[in-house]
Tab-separated table of C-alpha atoms and ligand atoms in Angstrom:
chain	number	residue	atom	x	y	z
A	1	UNK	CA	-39.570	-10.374	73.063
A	2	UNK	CA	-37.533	-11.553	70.404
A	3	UNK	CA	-39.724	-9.487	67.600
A	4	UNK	CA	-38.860	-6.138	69.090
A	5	UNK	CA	-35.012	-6.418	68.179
A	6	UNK	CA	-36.007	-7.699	64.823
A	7	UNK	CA	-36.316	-5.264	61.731
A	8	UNK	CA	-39.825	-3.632	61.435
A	9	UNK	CA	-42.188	-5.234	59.648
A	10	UNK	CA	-44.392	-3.308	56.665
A	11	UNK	CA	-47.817	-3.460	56.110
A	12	UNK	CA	-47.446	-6.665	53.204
A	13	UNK	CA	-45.337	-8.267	56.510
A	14	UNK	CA	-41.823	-8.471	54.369
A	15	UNK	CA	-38.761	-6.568	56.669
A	16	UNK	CA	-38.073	-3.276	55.820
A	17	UNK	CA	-34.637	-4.137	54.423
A	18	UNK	CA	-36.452	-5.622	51.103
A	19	UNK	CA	-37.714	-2.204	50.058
A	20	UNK	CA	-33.602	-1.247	49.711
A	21	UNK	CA	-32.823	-4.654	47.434
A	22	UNK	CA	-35.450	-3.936	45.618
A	23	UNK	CA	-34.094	-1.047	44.275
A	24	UNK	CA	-30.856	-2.913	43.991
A	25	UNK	CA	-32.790	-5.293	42.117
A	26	UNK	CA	-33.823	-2.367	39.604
A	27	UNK	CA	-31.063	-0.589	39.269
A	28	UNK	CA	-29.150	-4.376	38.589
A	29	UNK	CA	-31.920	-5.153	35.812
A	30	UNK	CA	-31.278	-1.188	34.393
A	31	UNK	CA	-27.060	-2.368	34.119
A	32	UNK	CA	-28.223	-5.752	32.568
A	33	UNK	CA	-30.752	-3.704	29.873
A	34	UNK	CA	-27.271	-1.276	29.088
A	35	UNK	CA	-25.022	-4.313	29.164
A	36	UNK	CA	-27.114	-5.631	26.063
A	37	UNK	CA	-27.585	-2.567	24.449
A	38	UNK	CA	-24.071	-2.341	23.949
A	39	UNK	CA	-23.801	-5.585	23.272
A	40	UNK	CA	-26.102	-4.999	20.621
A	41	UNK	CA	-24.645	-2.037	19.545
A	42	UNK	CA	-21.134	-3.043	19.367
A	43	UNK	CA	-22.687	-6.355	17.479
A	44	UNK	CA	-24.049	-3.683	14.847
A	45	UNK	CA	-21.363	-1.773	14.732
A	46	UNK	CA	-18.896	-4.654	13.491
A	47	UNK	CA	-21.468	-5.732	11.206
A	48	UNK	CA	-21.964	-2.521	9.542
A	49	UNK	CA	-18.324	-2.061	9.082
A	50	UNK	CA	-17.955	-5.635	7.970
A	51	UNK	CA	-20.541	-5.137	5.042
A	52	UNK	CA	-18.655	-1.502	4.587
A	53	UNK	CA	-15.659	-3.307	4.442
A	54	UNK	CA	-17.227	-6.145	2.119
A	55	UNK	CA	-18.756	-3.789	-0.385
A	56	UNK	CA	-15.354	-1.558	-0.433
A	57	UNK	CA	-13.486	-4.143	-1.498
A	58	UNK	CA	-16.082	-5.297	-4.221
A	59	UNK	CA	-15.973	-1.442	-5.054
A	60	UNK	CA	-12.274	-0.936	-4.782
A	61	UNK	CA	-12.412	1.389	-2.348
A	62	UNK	CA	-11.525	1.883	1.068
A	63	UNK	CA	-8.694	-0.089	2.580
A	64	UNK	CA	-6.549	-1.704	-0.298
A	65	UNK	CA	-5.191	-5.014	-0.703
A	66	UNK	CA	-6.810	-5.600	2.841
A	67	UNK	CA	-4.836	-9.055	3.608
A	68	UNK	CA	-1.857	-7.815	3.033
A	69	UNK	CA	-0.321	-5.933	6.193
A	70	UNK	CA	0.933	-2.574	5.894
A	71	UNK	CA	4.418	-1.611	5.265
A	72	UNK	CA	6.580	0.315	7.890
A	73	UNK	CA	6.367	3.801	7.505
A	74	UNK	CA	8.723	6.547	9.190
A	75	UNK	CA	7.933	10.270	7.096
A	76	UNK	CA	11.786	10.532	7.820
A	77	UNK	CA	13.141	8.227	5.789
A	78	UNK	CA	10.112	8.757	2.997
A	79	UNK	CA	12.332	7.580	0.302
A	80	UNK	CA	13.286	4.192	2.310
A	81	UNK	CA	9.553	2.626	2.301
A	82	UNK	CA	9.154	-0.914	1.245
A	83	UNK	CA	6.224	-1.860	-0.392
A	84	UNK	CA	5.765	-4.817	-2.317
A	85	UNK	CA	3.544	-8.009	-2.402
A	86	UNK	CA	3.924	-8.549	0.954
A	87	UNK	CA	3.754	-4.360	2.704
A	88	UNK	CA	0.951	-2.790	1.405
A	89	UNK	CA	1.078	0.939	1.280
A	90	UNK	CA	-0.099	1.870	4.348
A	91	UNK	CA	-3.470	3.968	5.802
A	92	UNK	CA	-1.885	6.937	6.819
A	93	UNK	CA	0.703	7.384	4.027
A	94	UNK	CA	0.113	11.191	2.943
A	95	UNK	CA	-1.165	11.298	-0.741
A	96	UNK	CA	2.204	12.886	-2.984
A	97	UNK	CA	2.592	16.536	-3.646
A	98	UNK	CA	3.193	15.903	-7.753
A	99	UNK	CA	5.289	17.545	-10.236
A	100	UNK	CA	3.515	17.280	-14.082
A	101	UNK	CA	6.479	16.019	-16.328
A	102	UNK	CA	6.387	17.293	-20.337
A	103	UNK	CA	4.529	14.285	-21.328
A	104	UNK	CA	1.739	14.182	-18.924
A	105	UNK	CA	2.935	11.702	-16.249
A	106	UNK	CA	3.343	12.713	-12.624
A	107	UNK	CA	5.942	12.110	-9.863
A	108	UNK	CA	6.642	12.965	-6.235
A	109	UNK	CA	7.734	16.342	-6.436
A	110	UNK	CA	10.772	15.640	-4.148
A	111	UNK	CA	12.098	13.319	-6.755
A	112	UNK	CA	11.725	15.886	-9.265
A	113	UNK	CA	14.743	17.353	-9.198
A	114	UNK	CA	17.624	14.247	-9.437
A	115	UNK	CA	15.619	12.796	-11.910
A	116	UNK	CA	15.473	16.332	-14.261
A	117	UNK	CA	18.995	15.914	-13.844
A	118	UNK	CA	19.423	12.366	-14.303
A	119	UNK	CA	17.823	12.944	-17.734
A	120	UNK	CA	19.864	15.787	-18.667
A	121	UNK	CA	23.020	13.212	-18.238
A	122	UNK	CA	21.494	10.820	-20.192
A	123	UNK	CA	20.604	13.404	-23.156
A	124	UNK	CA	24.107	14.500	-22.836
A	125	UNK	CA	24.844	11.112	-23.595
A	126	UNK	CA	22.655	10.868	-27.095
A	127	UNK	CA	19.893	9.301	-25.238
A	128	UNK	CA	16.376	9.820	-24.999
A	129	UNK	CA	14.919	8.580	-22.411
A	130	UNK	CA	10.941	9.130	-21.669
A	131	UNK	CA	9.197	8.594	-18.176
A	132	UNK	CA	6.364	6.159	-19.438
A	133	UNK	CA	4.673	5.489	-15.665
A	134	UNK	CA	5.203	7.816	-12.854
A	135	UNK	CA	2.440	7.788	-10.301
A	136	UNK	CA	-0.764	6.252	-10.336
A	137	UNK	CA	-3.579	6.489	-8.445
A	138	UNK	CA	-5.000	2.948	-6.650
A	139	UNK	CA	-7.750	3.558	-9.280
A	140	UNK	CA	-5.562	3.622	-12.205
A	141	UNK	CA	-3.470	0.509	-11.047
A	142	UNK	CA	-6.609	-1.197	-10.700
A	143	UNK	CA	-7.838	-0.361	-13.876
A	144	UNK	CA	-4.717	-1.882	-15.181
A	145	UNK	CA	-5.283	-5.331	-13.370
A	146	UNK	CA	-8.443	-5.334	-14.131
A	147	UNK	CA	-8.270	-5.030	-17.911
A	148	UNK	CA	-4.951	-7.452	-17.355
A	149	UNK	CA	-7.710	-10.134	-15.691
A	150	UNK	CA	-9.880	-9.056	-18.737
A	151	UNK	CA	-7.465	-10.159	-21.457
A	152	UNK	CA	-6.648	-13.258	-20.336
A	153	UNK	CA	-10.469	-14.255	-19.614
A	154	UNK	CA	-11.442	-13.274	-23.291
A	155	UNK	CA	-8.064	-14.020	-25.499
A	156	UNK	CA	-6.784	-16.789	-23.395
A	157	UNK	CA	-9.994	-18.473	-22.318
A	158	UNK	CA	-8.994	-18.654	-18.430
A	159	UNK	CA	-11.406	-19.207	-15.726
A	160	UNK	CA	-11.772	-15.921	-13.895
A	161	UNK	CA	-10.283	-16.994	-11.112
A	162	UNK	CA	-7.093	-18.404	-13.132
A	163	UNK	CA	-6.562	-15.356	-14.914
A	164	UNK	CA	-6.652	-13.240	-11.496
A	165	UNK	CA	-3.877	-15.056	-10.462
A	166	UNK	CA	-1.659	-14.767	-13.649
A	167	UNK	CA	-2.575	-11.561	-13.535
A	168	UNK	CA	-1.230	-10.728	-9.989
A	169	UNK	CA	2.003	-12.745	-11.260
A	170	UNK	CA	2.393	-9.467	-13.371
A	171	UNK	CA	0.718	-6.560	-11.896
A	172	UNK	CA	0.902	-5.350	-8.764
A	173	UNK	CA	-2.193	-5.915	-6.438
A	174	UNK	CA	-3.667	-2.100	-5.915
A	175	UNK	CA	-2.101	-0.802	-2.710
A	176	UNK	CA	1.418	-2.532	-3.324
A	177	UNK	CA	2.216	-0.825	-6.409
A	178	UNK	CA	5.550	1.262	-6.027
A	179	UNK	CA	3.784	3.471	-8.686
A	180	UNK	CA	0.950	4.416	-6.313
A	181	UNK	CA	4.190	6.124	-3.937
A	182	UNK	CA	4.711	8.372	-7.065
A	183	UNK	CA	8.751	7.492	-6.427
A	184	UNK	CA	9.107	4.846	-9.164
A	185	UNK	CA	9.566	5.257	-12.876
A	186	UNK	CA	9.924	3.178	-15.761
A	187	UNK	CA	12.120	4.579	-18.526
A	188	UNK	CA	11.872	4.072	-21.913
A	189	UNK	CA	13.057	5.288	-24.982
A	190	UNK	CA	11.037	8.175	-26.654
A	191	UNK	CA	8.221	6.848	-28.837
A	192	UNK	CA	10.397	3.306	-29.067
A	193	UNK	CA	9.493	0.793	-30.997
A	194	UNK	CA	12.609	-0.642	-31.280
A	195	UNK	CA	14.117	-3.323	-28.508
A	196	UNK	CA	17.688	-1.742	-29.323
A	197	UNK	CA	16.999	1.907	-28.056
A	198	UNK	CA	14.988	0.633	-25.469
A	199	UNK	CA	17.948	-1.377	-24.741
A	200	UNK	CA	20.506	1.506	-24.665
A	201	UNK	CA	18.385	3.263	-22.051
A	202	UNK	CA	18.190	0.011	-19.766
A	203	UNK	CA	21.900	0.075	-20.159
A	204	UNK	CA	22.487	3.635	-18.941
A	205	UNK	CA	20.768	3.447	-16.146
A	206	UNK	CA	22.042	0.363	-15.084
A	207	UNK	CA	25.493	1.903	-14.695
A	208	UNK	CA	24.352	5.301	-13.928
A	209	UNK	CA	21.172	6.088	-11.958
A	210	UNK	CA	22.677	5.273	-8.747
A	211	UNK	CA	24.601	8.652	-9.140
A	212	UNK	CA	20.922	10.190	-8.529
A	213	UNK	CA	19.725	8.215	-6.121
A	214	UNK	CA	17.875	6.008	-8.019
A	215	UNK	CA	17.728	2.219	-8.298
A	216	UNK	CA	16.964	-0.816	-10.503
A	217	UNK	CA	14.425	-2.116	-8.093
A	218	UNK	CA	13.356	-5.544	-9.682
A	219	UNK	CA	16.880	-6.858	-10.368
A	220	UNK	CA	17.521	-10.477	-12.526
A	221	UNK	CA	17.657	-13.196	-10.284
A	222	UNK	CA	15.646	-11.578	-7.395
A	223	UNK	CA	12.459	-11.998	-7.579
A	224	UNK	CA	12.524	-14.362	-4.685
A	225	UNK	CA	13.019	-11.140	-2.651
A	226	UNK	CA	10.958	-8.806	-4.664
A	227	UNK	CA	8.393	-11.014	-5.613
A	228	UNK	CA	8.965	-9.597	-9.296
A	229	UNK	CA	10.382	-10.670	-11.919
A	230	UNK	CA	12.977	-8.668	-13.475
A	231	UNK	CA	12.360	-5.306	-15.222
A	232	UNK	CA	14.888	-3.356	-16.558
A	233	UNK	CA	12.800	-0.270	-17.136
A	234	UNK	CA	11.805	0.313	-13.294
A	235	UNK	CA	13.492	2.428	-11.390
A	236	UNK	CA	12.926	3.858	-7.572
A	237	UNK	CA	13.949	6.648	-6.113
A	238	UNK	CA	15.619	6.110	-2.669
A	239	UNK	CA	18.241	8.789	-2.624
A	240	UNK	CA	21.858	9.406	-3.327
A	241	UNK	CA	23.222	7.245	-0.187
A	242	UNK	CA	21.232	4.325	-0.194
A	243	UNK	CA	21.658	4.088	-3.780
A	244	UNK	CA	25.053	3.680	-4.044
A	245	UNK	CA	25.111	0.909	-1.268
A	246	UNK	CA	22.595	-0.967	-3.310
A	247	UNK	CA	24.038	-0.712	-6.459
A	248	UNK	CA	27.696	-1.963	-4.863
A	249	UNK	CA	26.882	-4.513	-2.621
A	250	UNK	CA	24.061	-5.482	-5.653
A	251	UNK	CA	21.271	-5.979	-3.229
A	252	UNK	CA	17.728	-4.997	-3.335
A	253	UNK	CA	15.917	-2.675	-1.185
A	254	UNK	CA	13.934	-5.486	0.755
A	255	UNK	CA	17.764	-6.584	1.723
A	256	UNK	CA	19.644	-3.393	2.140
A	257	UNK	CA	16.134	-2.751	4.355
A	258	UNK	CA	17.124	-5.880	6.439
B	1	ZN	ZN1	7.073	0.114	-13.017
């Protein structure tokens, strides 16, 4: 009696219902086999772009500085970027549009201008002044630090890893250089040998660039906030307003960026 309300029974005796979980139970075992294939893949997939990643860096190429996080960007207020030891250049920071100066080197073409006029004061003024680093390429400011590293491994007889970090206590790590922005100078004196004309064109532009919207970007005193030491030769464009407020209050662009 009781057997006739029950489910039907097939020929191996199981109920009926069993032939429906058992393609439950293949179509769970088909989302388990997916499940670890991406599992798997995903694993690959980080491991491939950590040994990317690993040999990039060994290379120099690919992301730069890599522990250092990336400075703010806004393509607005382009001439307002802080990079430094601590804000890397970031990813998506358009590579310059260039203007070739007389002696070879290269700046942001939207600098151009202020700074052909900038000079033109200071010729006016019996000065010669000569841009003697615009832009570089990350390749070129590694170059630098490595041949910096190189130096004081062979003439100073430092350990490798000493003589990196002396090294970075005077270059810029690749990807925080202000020169790889192509909106920093340093100024010299033509062909100077001499500390005294060298001297006269530090002296200018101490009073003076401001007027074109440049600044003395690794003041005396603040290298707390810059993280370098003082160089009278370097100078940043950041435009005609900001300038002047930095060179008043005599802040730095990390603080007037505060
Ligand atoms: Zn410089």
């Amino acid at each position: 009696m009781s057997a006739s309300i029950s489910r039907p029974l097939q020929a191996d005796g199981r109920a009926a219902g069993h032939v429906r979980s058992f393609a439950e139970f293949r179509r769970a075992r088909m989302i388990r086999s997916l499940r670890r294939l991406a599992v798997a893949f995903v694993a690959v997939a980080a491991l491939a772009v950590g040994v990317l990643f690993g040999l990039g860096r060994i290379a120099h190429i690919g992301p730069f500085a890599p522990g250092v996080p990336q400075a703010a960007y806004d393509a607005r207020s382009w001439n307002l970027i802080v990079v430094n030891r601590w804000h890397r250049i970031p990813d998506d920071y358009p590579a310059p549009q260039l203007t070739k100066l007389a002696n070879g080197q290269q700046v942001d073409s939207r600098i151009y201008p202020e700074l052909q006029r900038m000079f033109d004061a200071m010729r006016a003024d019996g000065i010669s002044p000569e841009v003697t680093a615009g832009y570089r390429t990350h390749d070129e400011q590694q170059q630098i630090m490595d041949s910096t590293v190189f130096q004081y491994v062979n003439h100073q007889g430092m350990s490798e890893k000493e003589a990196a970090a002396a090294a970075e206590t005077k270059v810029a790590v690749p990807g925080t250089s202000e020169h790889e922005l192509g909106l920093a100078i340093d100024v010299n004196a033509v062909g100077a040998s001499e500390a005294d004309a060298n001297q006269r064109v530090y002296d200018w532009l101490a009073a003076n660039a401001w007027r074109y919207g440049f600044i003395l970007r690794y003041p005396d005193g603040k290298n707390d906030v810059t993280g370098v030491l003082f160089e009278p030769w370097h100078y940043r464009y950041v435009g005609a307003e900001a300038a002047r407020t930095i060179h008043d209050e005599g802040v730095t662009l990390e603080e007037y960026q505060r």
